[in-house]
Amino acid sequence: MKIKYFLLFLIPFFVIFLNLKLLIFDHDFYNYNNKDVNENLLSYLNNKEELKFNYTTKELIHLEDVKSLVNTLNFIVYALGLLIILFLVFNKNDISDVLIISGIIIIVVIAVLFLIDFDFLFTKFHKISFTNNYWLLDENTLLIKTYPIEFFTEFFKRLVLNITITSLIVIGFGILKNVHKQYKSRAG
């Protein structure tokens, strides 16, 4: 029974963090007016190459912090995924209700976040995630020119959409498992 409660905690975090990871590295999402900068930055964040463009010292420090955050995100996604798989493999109990409730929890959390002012969320995220103010960049820097606030607003909207779709799939899978279980119990 306790495993179900643990999964109710793990699945929402996994769905949110997985979608964040996938969107960060979704090359099709990025504006290709600066294709070379985008591709280089994504490769840098993916630990495949060093930065090639003329960034300020402040930008370089911030990008190093972002890379560290992305590496942590990658670790968390893989660890959560592995834990969930292990729980599912060794748990013989039905988890259809866990999937349905997890999906609903995610949708409620995302709906609440979507109702909060984006600028507030953006600032809070940066204050929590970074130990310095290097994320406060001048408007004429390459990073701000390449990724203005509108980019992050669209990123957030797409993230909310992707998480919602994934949550509906989780709920749908839970409902299918529940229907299958009921059908099996009637037939058996």
PDB file of C-alpha atoms in Angstrom:
ATOM      1  CA  MET A   1       0.000   0.000   0.000  1.00  0.00           C
ATOM      2  CA  LYS A   2       2.846   2.418   0.800  1.00  0.00           C
ATOM      3  CA  ILE A   3       4.317   1.904  -2.670  1.00  0.00           C
ATOM      4  CA  LYS A   4       1.151   3.396  -4.162  1.00  0.00           C
ATOM      5  CA  TYR A   5       1.599   6.564  -2.117  1.00  0.00           C
ATOM      6  CA  PHE A   6       5.239   6.754  -3.123  1.00  0.00           C
ATOM      7  CA  LEU A   7       4.244   6.425  -6.788  1.00  0.00           C
ATOM      8  CA  LEU A   8       1.671   9.207  -6.307  1.00  0.00           C
ATOM      9  CA  PHE A   9       4.638  11.390  -5.401  1.00  0.00           C
ATOM     10  CA  LEU A  10       7.100  10.110  -8.027  1.00  0.00           C
ATOM     11  CA  ILE A  11       4.908  10.015 -11.140  1.00  0.00           C
ATOM     12  CA  PRO A  12       3.929  13.719 -11.138  1.00  0.00           C
ATOM     13  CA  PHE A  13       7.536  14.829 -10.690  1.00  0.00           C
ATOM     14  CA  PHE A  14       8.665  12.410 -13.387  1.00  0.00           C
ATOM     15  CA  VAL A  15       6.069  13.615 -15.899  1.00  0.00           C
ATOM     16  CA  ILE A  16       6.879  17.289 -15.258  1.00  0.00           C
ATOM     17  CA  PHE A  17      10.667  16.880 -15.312  1.00  0.00           C
ATOM     18  CA  LEU A  18      10.629  14.521 -18.310  1.00  0.00           C
ATOM     19  CA  ASN A  19       8.595  17.002 -20.339  1.00  0.00           C
ATOM     20  CA  LEU A  20      10.930  19.814 -19.299  1.00  0.00           C
ATOM     21  CA  LYS A  21      13.964  17.787 -20.386  1.00  0.00           C
ATOM     22  CA  LEU A  22      12.367  16.840 -23.701  1.00  0.00           C
ATOM     23  CA  LEU A  23      11.360  20.417 -24.487  1.00  0.00           C
ATOM     24  CA  ILE A  24      14.780  21.833 -23.604  1.00  0.00           C
ATOM     25  CA  PHE A  25      16.334  19.574 -26.241  1.00  0.00           C
ATOM     26  CA  ASP A  26      13.532  19.847 -28.815  1.00  0.00           C
ATOM     27  CA  HIS A  27      15.460  21.480 -31.663  1.00  0.00           C
ATOM     28  CA  ASP A  28      12.232  22.172 -33.567  1.00  0.00           C
ATOM     29  CA  PHE A  29      10.990  24.455 -30.797  1.00  0.00           C
ATOM     30  CA  TYR A  30      13.823  26.973 -31.128  1.00  0.00           C
ATOM     31  CA  ASN A  31      13.769  30.026 -33.385  1.00  0.00           C
ATOM     32  CA  TYR A  32      16.178  29.423 -36.212  1.00  0.00           C
ATOM     33  CA  ASN A  33      17.001  33.032 -36.919  1.00  0.00           C
ATOM     34  CA  ASN A  34      20.048  32.172 -34.818  1.00  0.00           C
ATOM     35  CA  LYS A  35      20.346  28.502 -35.765  1.00  0.00           C
ATOM     36  CA  ASP A  36      24.086  28.283 -35.134  1.00  0.00           C
ATOM     37  CA  VAL A  37      23.760  29.847 -31.676  1.00  0.00           C
ATOM     38  CA  ASN A  38      20.819  27.583 -30.776  1.00  0.00           C
ATOM     39  CA  GLU A  39      22.516  24.414 -31.974  1.00  0.00           C
ATOM     40  CA  ASN A  40      25.766  25.270 -30.223  1.00  0.00           C
ATOM     41  CA  LEU A  41      23.987  26.083 -26.969  1.00  0.00           C
ATOM     42  CA  LEU A  42      21.947  22.869 -27.041  1.00  0.00           C
ATOM     43  CA  SER A  43      25.108  20.855 -27.706  1.00  0.00           C
ATOM     44  CA  TYR A  44      26.816  22.675 -24.840  1.00  0.00           C
ATOM     45  CA  LEU A  45      23.938  21.946 -22.471  1.00  0.00           C
ATOM     46  CA  ASN A  46      24.038  18.324 -23.619  1.00  0.00           C
ATOM     47  CA  ASN A  47      27.785  18.140 -22.807  1.00  0.00           C
ATOM     48  CA  LYS A  48      28.719  17.598 -26.458  1.00  0.00           C
ATOM     49  CA  GLU A  49      30.734  20.748 -27.250  1.00  0.00           C
ATOM     50  CA  GLU A  50      31.983  24.010 -25.838  1.00  0.00           C
ATOM     51  CA  LEU A  51      30.410  27.385 -26.523  1.00  0.00           C
ATOM     52  CA  LYS A  52      31.629  28.974 -29.771  1.00  0.00           C
ATOM     53  CA  PHE A  53      30.153  32.449 -29.684  1.00  0.00           C
ATOM     54  CA  ASN A  54      31.249  35.714 -28.125  1.00  0.00           C
ATOM     55  CA  TYR A  55      29.402  35.715 -24.798  1.00  0.00           C
ATOM     56  CA  THR A  56      30.103  38.165 -21.996  1.00  0.00           C
ATOM     57  CA  THR A  57      31.653  36.882 -18.780  1.00  0.00           C
ATOM     58  CA  LYS A  58      28.281  37.251 -17.067  1.00  0.00           C
ATOM     59  CA  GLU A  59      26.604  35.183 -19.794  1.00  0.00           C
ATOM     60  CA  LEU A  60      29.282  32.486 -19.568  1.00  0.00           C
ATOM     61  CA  ILE A  61      28.834  32.195 -15.815  1.00  0.00           C
ATOM     62  CA  HIS A  62      25.063  32.003 -16.220  1.00  0.00           C
ATOM     63  CA  LEU A  63      25.346  29.371 -18.953  1.00  0.00           C
ATOM     64  CA  GLU A  64      27.643  27.302 -16.738  1.00  0.00           C
ATOM     65  CA  ASP A  65      24.955  27.489 -14.026  1.00  0.00           C
ATOM     66  CA  VAL A  66      22.251  26.520 -16.551  1.00  0.00           C
ATOM     67  CA  LYS A  67      24.343  23.580 -17.742  1.00  0.00           C
ATOM     68  CA  SER A  68      24.735  22.381 -14.159  1.00  0.00           C
ATOM     69  CA  LEU A  69      20.978  22.697 -13.650  1.00  0.00           C
ATOM     70  CA  VAL A  70      20.282  20.747 -16.868  1.00  0.00           C
ATOM     71  CA  ASN A  71      22.721  18.010 -15.787  1.00  0.00           C
ATOM     72  CA  THR A  72      20.888  17.782 -12.455  1.00  0.00           C
ATOM     73  CA  LEU A  73      17.560  17.631 -14.295  1.00  0.00           C
ATOM     74  CA  ASN A  74      18.875  14.779 -16.464  1.00  0.00           C
ATOM     75  CA  PHE A  75      19.992  12.848 -13.392  1.00  0.00           C
ATOM     76  CA  ILE A  76      16.632  13.373 -11.658  1.00  0.00           C
ATOM     77  CA  VAL A  77      14.664  12.233 -14.729  1.00  0.00           C
ATOM     78  CA  TYR A  78      16.714   9.048 -15.072  1.00  0.00           C
ATOM     79  CA  ALA A  79      16.612   8.326 -11.325  1.00  0.00           C
ATOM     80  CA  LEU A  80      12.843   8.868 -11.102  1.00  0.00           C
ATOM     81  CA  GLY A  81      12.267   6.775 -14.220  1.00  0.00           C
ATOM     82  CA  LEU A  82      14.356   3.942 -12.810  1.00  0.00           C
ATOM     83  CA  LEU A  83      12.594   4.083  -9.430  1.00  0.00           C
ATOM     84  CA  ILE A  84       9.162   4.034 -11.066  1.00  0.00           C
ATOM     85  CA  ILE A  85      10.133   1.074 -13.269  1.00  0.00           C
ATOM     86  CA  LEU A  86      11.493  -0.825 -10.250  1.00  0.00           C
ATOM     87  CA  PHE A  87       8.322  -0.167  -8.261  1.00  0.00           C
ATOM     88  CA  LEU A  88       6.161  -1.286 -11.165  1.00  0.00           C
ATOM     89  CA  VAL A  89       8.201  -4.458 -11.757  1.00  0.00           C
ATOM     90  CA  PHE A  90       8.216  -5.520  -8.107  1.00  0.00           C
ATOM     91  CA  ASN A  91       4.714  -4.300  -7.232  1.00  0.00           C
ATOM     92  CA  LYS A  92       2.050  -6.882  -8.010  1.00  0.00           C
ATOM     93  CA  ASN A  93      -0.813  -4.633  -6.897  1.00  0.00           C
ATOM     94  CA  ASP A  94      -3.043  -2.834  -9.350  1.00  0.00           C
ATOM     95  CA  ILE A  95      -1.919   0.762  -9.858  1.00  0.00           C
ATOM     96  CA  SER A  96      -4.660   1.982 -12.189  1.00  0.00           C
ATOM     97  CA  ASP A  97      -5.979   4.288  -9.452  1.00  0.00           C
ATOM     98  CA  VAL A  98      -2.463   5.640  -8.864  1.00  0.00           C
ATOM     99  CA  LEU A  99      -2.105   6.509 -12.531  1.00  0.00           C
ATOM    100  CA  ILE A 100      -5.478   8.269 -12.632  1.00  0.00           C
ATOM    101  CA  ILE A 101      -4.850  10.234  -9.425  1.00  0.00           C
ATOM    102  CA  SER A 102      -1.272  11.116 -10.491  1.00  0.00           C
ATOM    103  CA  GLY A 103      -2.532  12.475 -13.795  1.00  0.00           C
ATOM    104  CA  ILE A 104      -5.179  14.540 -12.030  1.00  0.00           C
ATOM    105  CA  ILE A 105      -2.622  15.879  -9.519  1.00  0.00           C
ATOM    106  CA  ILE A 106      -0.363  16.988 -12.377  1.00  0.00           C
ATOM    107  CA  ILE A 107      -3.174  18.741 -14.231  1.00  0.00           C
ATOM    108  CA  VAL A 108      -4.267  20.583 -11.072  1.00  0.00           C
ATOM    109  CA  VAL A 109      -0.696  21.699 -10.294  1.00  0.00           C
ATOM    110  CA  ILE A 110      -0.141  22.848 -13.882  1.00  0.00           C
ATOM    111  CA  ALA A 111      -3.488  24.683 -13.945  1.00  0.00           C
ATOM    112  CA  VAL A 112      -2.570  26.550 -10.769  1.00  0.00           C
ATOM    113  CA  LEU A 113       0.883  27.458 -12.145  1.00  0.00           C
ATOM    114  CA  PHE A 114      -0.678  28.589 -15.416  1.00  0.00           C
ATOM    115  CA  LEU A 115      -2.939  30.996 -13.501  1.00  0.00           C
ATOM    116  CA  ILE A 116       0.030  32.678 -11.797  1.00  0.00           C
ATOM    117  CA  ASP A 117       1.672  35.642 -13.520  1.00  0.00           C
ATOM    118  CA  PHE A 118       4.474  34.355 -15.749  1.00  0.00           C
ATOM    119  CA  ASP A 119       6.918  37.145 -14.813  1.00  0.00           C
ATOM    120  CA  PHE A 120       6.473  36.214 -11.150  1.00  0.00           C
ATOM    121  CA  LEU A 121       7.116  32.514 -11.888  1.00  0.00           C
ATOM    122  CA  PHE A 122      10.109  33.343 -14.088  1.00  0.00           C
ATOM    123  CA  THR A 123      11.705  35.500 -11.401  1.00  0.00           C
ATOM    124  CA  LYS A 124      10.963  33.000  -8.603  1.00  0.00           C
ATOM    125  CA  PHE A 125      12.390  30.150 -10.668  1.00  0.00           C
ATOM    126  CA  HIS A 126      15.631  32.056 -11.204  1.00  0.00           C
ATOM    127  CA  LYS A 127      15.945  33.179  -7.581  1.00  0.00           C
ATOM    128  CA  ILE A 128      15.420  29.596  -6.375  1.00  0.00           C
ATOM    129  CA  SER A 129      17.550  27.895  -9.047  1.00  0.00           C
ATOM    130  CA  PHE A 130      20.562  30.209  -9.127  1.00  0.00           C
ATOM    131  CA  THR A 131      22.752  31.407  -6.269  1.00  0.00           C
ATOM    132  CA  ASN A 132      23.782  34.613  -8.041  1.00  0.00           C
ATOM    133  CA  ASN A 133      22.293  37.404 -10.156  1.00  0.00           C
ATOM    134  CA  TYR A 134      24.113  36.555 -13.390  1.00  0.00           C
ATOM    135  CA  TRP A 135      20.751  35.634 -14.905  1.00  0.00           C
ATOM    136  CA  LEU A 136      19.922  39.354 -14.911  1.00  0.00           C
ATOM    137  CA  LEU A 137      21.497  40.163 -18.266  1.00  0.00           C
ATOM    138  CA  ASP A 138      21.608  43.354 -20.313  1.00  0.00           C
ATOM    139  CA  GLU A 139      19.235  43.595 -23.270  1.00  0.00           C
ATOM    140  CA  ASN A 140      22.097  43.852 -25.749  1.00  0.00           C
ATOM    141  CA  THR A 141      23.688  40.512 -24.809  1.00  0.00           C
ATOM    142  CA  LEU A 142      23.632  37.581 -27.202  1.00  0.00           C
ATOM    143  CA  LEU A 143      21.587  35.443 -24.810  1.00  0.00           C
ATOM    144  CA  ILE A 144      18.845  38.031 -24.414  1.00  0.00           C
ATOM    145  CA  LYS A 145      18.777  38.758 -28.132  1.00  0.00           C
ATOM    146  CA  THR A 146      18.529  35.043 -28.891  1.00  0.00           C
ATOM    147  CA  TYR A 147      16.168  34.155 -26.033  1.00  0.00           C
ATOM    148  CA  PRO A 148      14.024  37.172 -25.125  1.00  0.00           C
ATOM    149  CA  ILE A 149      11.304  36.910 -22.489  1.00  0.00           C
ATOM    150  CA  GLU A 150       8.792  36.026 -25.222  1.00  0.00           C
ATOM    151  CA  PHE A 151      10.800  32.860 -25.886  1.00  0.00           C
ATOM    152  CA  PHE A 152      10.391  31.785 -22.262  1.00  0.00           C
ATOM    153  CA  THR A 153       6.690  32.659 -22.264  1.00  0.00           C
ATOM    154  CA  GLU A 154       6.179  30.412 -25.305  1.00  0.00           C
ATOM    155  CA  PHE A 155       8.420  27.755 -23.734  1.00  0.00           C
ATOM    156  CA  PHE A 156       6.229  27.761 -20.617  1.00  0.00           C
ATOM    157  CA  LYS A 157       3.018  27.529 -22.655  1.00  0.00           C
ATOM    158  CA  ARG A 158       4.385  24.599 -24.670  1.00  0.00           C
ATOM    159  CA  LEU A 159       5.613  22.921 -21.493  1.00  0.00           C
ATOM    160  CA  VAL A 160       2.150  23.244 -19.932  1.00  0.00           C
ATOM    161  CA  LEU A 161       0.577  21.782 -23.084  1.00  0.00           C
ATOM    162  CA  ASN A 162       3.043  18.877 -23.236  1.00  0.00           C
ATOM    163  CA  ILE A 163       2.622  18.073 -19.543  1.00  0.00           C
ATOM    164  CA  THR A 164      -1.173  18.204 -19.862  1.00  0.00           C
ATOM    165  CA  ILE A 165      -1.138  15.831 -22.843  1.00  0.00           C
ATOM    166  CA  THR A 166       1.200  13.436 -21.015  1.00  0.00           C
ATOM    167  CA  SER A 167      -1.048  13.593 -17.934  1.00  0.00           C
ATOM    168  CA  LEU A 168      -4.109  12.758 -20.020  1.00  0.00           C
ATOM    169  CA  ILE A 169      -2.218   9.774 -21.451  1.00  0.00           C
ATOM    170  CA  VAL A 170      -1.334   8.629 -17.905  1.00  0.00           C
ATOM    171  CA  ILE A 171      -4.992   9.019 -16.864  1.00  0.00           C
ATOM    172  CA  GLY A 172      -6.145   7.181 -20.000  1.00  0.00           C
ATOM    173  CA  PHE A 173      -3.727   4.329 -19.325  1.00  0.00           C
ATOM    174  CA  GLY A 174      -5.018   4.133 -15.735  1.00  0.00           C
ATOM    175  CA  ILE A 175      -8.627   4.019 -16.954  1.00  0.00           C
ATOM    176  CA  LEU A 176      -7.773   1.302 -19.505  1.00  0.00           C
ATOM    177  CA  LYS A 177      -6.045  -0.761 -16.812  1.00  0.00           C
ATOM    178  CA  ASN A 178      -9.079  -0.319 -14.555  1.00  0.00           C
ATOM    179  CA  VAL A 179     -11.527  -1.341 -17.315  1.00  0.00           C
ATOM    180  CA  HIS A 180      -9.312  -4.341 -18.158  1.00  0.00           C
ATOM    181  CA  LYS A 181      -9.214  -5.368 -14.498  1.00  0.00           C
ATOM    182  CA  GLN A 182     -13.022  -5.140 -14.198  1.00  0.00           C
ATOM    183  CA  TYR A 183     -13.526  -7.064 -17.432  1.00  0.00           C
ATOM    184  CA  LYS A 184     -11.080  -9.723 -16.304  1.00  0.00           C
ATOM    185  CA  SER A 185     -12.800 -10.095 -12.904  1.00  0.00           C
ATOM    186  CA  ARG A 186     -16.225 -10.501 -14.568  1.00  0.00           C
ATOM    187  CA  ALA A 187     -14.914 -13.031 -17.067  1.00  0.00           C
ATOM    188  CA  GLY A 188     -12.961 -14.994 -14.490  1.00  0.00           C
TER     189      GLY A 188
END
